[in-house]
C-alpha atoms as a printed R data frame, in Angstrom:
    type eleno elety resid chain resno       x       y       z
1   ATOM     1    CA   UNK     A     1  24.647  14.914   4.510
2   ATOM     2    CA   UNK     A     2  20.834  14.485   4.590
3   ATOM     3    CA   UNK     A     3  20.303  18.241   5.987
4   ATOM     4    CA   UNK     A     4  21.566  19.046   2.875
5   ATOM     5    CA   UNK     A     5  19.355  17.549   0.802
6   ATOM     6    CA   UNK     A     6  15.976  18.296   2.618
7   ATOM     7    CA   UNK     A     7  14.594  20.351   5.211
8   ATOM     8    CA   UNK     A     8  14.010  17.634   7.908
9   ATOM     9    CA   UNK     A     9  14.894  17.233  10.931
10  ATOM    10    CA   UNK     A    10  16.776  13.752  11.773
11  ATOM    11    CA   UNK     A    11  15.255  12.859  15.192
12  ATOM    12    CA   UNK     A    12  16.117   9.433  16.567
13  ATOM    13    CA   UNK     A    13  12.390   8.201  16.039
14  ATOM    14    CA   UNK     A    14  12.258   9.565  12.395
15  ATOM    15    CA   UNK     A    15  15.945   7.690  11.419
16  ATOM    16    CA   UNK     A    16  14.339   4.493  12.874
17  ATOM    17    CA   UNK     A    17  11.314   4.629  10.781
18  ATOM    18    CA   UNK     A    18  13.576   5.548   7.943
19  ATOM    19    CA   UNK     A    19  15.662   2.577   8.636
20  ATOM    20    CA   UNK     A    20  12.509   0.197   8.885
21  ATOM    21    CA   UNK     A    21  11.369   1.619   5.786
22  ATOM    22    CA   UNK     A    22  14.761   0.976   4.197
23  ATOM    23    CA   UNK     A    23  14.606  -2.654   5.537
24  ATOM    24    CA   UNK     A    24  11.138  -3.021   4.438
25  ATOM    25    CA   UNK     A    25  12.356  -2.124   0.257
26  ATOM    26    CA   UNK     A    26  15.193  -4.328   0.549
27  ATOM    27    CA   UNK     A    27  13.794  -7.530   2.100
28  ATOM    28    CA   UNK     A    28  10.533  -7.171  -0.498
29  ATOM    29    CA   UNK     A    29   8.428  -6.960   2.981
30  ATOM    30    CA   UNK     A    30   5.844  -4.628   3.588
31  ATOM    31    CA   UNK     A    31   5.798  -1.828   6.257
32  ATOM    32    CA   UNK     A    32   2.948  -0.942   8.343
33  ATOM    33    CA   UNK     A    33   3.852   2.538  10.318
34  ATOM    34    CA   UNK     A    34   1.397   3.539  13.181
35  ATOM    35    CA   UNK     A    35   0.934   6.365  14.618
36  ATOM    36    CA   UNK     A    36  -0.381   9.912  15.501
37  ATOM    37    CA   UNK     A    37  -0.934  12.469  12.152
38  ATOM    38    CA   UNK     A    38   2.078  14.438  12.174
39  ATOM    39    CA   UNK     A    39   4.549  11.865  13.291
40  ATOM    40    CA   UNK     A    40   6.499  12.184   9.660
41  ATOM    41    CA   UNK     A    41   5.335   8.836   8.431
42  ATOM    42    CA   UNK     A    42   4.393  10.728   4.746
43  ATOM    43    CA   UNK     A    43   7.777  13.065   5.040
44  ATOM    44    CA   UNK     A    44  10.089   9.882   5.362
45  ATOM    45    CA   UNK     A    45   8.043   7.795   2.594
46  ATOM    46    CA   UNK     A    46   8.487  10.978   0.774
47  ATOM    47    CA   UNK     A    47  12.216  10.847   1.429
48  ATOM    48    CA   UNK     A    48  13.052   7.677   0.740
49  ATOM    49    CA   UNK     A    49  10.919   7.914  -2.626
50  ATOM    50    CA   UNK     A    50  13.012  11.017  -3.284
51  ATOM    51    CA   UNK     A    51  16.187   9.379  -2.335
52  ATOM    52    CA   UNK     A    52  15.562   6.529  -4.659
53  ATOM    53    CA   UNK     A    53  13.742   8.209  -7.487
54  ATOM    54    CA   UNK     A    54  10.419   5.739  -7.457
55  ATOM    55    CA   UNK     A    55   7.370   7.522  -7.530
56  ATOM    56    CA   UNK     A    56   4.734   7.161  -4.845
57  ATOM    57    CA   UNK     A    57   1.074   5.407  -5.814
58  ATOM    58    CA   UNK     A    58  -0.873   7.088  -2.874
59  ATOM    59    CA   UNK     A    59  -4.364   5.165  -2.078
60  ATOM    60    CA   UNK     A    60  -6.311   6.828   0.439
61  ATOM    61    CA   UNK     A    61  -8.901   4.566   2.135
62  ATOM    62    CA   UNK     A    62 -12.013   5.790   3.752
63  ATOM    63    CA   UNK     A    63 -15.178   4.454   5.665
64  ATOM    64    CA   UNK     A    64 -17.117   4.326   2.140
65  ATOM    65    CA   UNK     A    65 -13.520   2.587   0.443
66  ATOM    66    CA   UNK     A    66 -15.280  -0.728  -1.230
67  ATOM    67    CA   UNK     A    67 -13.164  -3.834  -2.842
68  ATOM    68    CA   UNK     A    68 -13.855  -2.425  -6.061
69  ATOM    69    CA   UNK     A    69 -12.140   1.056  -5.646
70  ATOM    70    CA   UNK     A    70  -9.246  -1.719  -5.081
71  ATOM    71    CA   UNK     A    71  -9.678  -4.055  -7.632
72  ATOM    72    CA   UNK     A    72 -11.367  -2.229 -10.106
73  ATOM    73    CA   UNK     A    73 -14.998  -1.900 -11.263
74  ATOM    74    CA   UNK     A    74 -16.818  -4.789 -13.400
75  ATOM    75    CA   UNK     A    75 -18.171  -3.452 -16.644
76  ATOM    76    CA   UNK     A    76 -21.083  -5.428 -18.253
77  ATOM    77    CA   UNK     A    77 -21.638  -5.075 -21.803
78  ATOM    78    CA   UNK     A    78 -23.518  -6.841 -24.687
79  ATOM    79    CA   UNK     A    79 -22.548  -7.782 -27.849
80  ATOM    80    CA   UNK     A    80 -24.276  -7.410 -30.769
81  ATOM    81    CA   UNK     A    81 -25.042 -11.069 -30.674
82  ATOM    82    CA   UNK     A    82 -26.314 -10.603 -27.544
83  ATOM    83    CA   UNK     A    83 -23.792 -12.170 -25.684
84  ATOM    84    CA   UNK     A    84 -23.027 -10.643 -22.352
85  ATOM    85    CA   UNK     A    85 -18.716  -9.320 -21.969
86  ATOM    86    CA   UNK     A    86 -17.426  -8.288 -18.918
87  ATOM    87    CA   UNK     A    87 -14.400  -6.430 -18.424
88  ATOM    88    CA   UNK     A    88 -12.489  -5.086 -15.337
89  ATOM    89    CA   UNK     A    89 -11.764  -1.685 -15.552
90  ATOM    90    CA   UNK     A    90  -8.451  -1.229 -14.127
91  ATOM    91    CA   UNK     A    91  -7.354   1.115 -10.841
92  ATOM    92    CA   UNK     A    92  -3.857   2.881 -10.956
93  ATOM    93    CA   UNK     A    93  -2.932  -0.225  -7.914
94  ATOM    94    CA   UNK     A    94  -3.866  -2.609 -10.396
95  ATOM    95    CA   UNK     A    95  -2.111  -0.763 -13.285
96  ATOM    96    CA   UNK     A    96   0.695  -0.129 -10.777
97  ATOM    97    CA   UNK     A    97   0.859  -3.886 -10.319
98  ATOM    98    CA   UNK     A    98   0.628  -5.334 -13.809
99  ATOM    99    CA   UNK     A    99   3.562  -3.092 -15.065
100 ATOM   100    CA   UNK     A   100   6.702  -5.133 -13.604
101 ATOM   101    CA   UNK     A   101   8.612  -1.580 -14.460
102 ATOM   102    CA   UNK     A   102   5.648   0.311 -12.982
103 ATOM   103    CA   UNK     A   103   5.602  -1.826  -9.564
104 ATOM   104    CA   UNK     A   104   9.807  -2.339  -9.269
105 ATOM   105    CA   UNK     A   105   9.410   2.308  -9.235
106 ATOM   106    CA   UNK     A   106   6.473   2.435  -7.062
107 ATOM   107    CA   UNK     A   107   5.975   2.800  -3.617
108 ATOM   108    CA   UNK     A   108   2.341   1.714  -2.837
109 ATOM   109    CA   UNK     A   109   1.116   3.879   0.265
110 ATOM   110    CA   UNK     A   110  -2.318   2.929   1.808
111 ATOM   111    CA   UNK     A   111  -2.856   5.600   3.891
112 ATOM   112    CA   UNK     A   112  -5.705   5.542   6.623
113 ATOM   113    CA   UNK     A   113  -5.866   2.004   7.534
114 ATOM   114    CA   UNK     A   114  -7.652   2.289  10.170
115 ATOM   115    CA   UNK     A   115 -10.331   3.183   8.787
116 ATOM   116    CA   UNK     A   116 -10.857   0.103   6.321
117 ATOM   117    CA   UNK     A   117 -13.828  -2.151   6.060
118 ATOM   118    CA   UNK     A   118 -12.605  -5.701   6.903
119 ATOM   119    CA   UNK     A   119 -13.461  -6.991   3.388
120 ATOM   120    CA   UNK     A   120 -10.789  -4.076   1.930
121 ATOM   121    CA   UNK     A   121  -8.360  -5.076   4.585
122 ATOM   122    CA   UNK     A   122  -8.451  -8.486   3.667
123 ATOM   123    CA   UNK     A   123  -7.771  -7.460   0.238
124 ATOM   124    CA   UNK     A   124  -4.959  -5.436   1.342
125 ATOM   125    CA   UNK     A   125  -3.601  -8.204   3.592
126 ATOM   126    CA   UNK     A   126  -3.567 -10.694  -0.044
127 ATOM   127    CA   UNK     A   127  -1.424  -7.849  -1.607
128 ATOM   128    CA   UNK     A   128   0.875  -7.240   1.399
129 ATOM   129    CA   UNK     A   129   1.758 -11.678   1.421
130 ATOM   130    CA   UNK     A   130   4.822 -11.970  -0.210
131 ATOM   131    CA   UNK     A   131   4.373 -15.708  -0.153
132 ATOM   132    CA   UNK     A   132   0.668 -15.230  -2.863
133 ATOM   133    CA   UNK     A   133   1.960 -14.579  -5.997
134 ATOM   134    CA   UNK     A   134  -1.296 -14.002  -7.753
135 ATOM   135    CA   UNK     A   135  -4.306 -11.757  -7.357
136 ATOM   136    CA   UNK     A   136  -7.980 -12.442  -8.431
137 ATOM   137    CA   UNK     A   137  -9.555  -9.600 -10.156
138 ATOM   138    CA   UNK     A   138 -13.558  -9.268 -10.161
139 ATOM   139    CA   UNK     A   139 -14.003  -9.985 -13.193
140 ATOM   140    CA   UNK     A   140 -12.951 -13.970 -12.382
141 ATOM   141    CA   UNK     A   141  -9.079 -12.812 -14.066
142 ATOM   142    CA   UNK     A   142  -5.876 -13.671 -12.413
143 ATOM   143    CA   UNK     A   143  -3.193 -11.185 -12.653
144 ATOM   144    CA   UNK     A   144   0.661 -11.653 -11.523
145 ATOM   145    CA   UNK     A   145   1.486 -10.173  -8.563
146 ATOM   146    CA   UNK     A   146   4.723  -8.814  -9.218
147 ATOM   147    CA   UNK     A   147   7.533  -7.271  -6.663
148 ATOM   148    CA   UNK     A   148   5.539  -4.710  -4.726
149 ATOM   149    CA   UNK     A   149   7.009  -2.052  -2.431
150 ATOM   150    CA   UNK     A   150   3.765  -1.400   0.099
151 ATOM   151    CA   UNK     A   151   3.488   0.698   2.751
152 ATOM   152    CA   UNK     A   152   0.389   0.724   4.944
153 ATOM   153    CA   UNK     A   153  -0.374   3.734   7.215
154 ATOM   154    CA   UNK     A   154  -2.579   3.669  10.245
155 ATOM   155    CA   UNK     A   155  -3.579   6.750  12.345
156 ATOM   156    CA   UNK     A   156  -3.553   5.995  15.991
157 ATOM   157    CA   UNK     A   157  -6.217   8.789  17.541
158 ATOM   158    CA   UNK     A   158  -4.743  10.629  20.393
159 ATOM   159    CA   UNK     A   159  -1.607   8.480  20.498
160 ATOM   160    CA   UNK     A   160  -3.552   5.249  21.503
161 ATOM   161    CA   UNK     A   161  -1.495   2.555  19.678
162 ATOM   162    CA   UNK     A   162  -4.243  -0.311  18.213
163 ATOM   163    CA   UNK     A   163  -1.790  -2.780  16.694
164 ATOM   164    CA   UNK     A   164  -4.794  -5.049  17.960
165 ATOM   165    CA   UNK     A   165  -7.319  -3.609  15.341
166 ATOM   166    CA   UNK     A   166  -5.203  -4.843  12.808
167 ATOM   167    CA   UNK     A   167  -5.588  -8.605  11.186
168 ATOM   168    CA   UNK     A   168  -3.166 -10.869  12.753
169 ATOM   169    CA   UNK     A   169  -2.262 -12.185   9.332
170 ATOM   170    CA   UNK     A   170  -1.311  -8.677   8.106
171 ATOM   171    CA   UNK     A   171   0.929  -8.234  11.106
172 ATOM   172    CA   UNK     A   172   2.690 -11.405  10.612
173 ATOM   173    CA   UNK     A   173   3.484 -10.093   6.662
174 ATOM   174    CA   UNK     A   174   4.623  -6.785   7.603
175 ATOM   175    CA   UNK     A   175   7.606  -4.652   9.499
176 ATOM   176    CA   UNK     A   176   5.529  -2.764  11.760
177 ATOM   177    CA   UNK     A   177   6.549   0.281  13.342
C-alpha cells in the first residue's frame, strides 16, 4: 500500500524509524534519530508529515546557531517619553509554538544537532521536556508551551554513533533511534 503512495523503498531499518517516529507523535514524546546523511531520516519525517497532512517547521542549526535565532531577537526601543520598550521579535519556532493550531500541524525538525552550542542545546532540551510546560522568552515573557511534535536530527560522521555527545537530560526526554 505505501509503494503506492511514494517512491520509497520499505527497508526493515526505514519501517523501524517510521514506527519510532509514529510512537514518538502519539505518546507527545520527542524523537531524536541518529545517524549517517542519507540514512532517510528527512524522507520518513517527510512521509509521515505527508501521511498526516501537518506541515514540517524545519530549523537548521549550525556552529554560529545562537539562543536568539531560537528564541527570538530583543528589540530595544524608546518612547517618546523616553522610556525604554523592549519587545521580542518572534521566530517561526516561537510562532509555531504560540499557535495551539499551528503546533497540534507541525512537525518541529532540528536538523544538525550535532553541531549545537551547548547553550542552544539546552534550549532545545527545555522544548523537547514534556513535563515544562512553559518557556521563557528573552525579553523576561513567558509563553505556553503547547503540544509539540519535535524531532531532533543528529549526523553521526562516518557512521560513528555519539549518543554520548548528547545531554543526558535530552536523552532521557526523547525516543532515540
Amino acid at each position: 500500500i505505501y509503494r503506492d503512495i511514494y517512491n520509497v523503498i520499505f527497508t526493515p531499518p526505514f519501517i523501524e524509524m517510521i514506527e519510532n517516529i509514529f510512537l514518538g507523535l502519539a505518546s507527545n514524546t520527542p524523537v531524536i534519530l541518529e545517524g549517517m546523511p542519507g540514512q532517510g531520516k528527512q524522507t520518513a519525517i517527510k512521509f509521515i508529515a505527508n501521511l498526516l497532512n501537518y506541515n514540517i517547521v524545519n530549523i537548521t542549526i549550525s556552529k554560529s546557531t545562537k539562543v536568539e535565532d531560537l528564541l527570538g531577537k530583543l528589540s530595544i526601543s524608546y518612547t517618546e517619553n523616553h522610556d525604554v520598550h523592549f519587545e521580542n521579535i518572534k521566530t517561526t519556532l516561537i510562532q509555531t509554538i504560540e499557535s495551539e493550531n499551528k503546533a497540534k500541524s507541525s512537525i518541529i525538525v532540528f536538523h544538525n544537532l550535532n553541531h549545537a552550542t551547548s547553550a542552544v542545546l539546552e534550549i532545545i532540551q527545555s522544548l523537547f521536556d514534556i513535563r515544562q510546560n512553559t518557556i521563557c522568552l528573552l525579553d523576561g515573557s513567558i509563553i505556553k508551551k503547547n503540544k509539540l511534535n519535535l524531532i531532533g536530527i543528529y549526523n553521526s560522521p562516518k557512521g560513528l554513533y555519539n549518543r554520548e555527545n548528547l545531554p543526558s537530560s535530552l536523552l532521557y526526554s526523547s525516543i532515540y533511534y
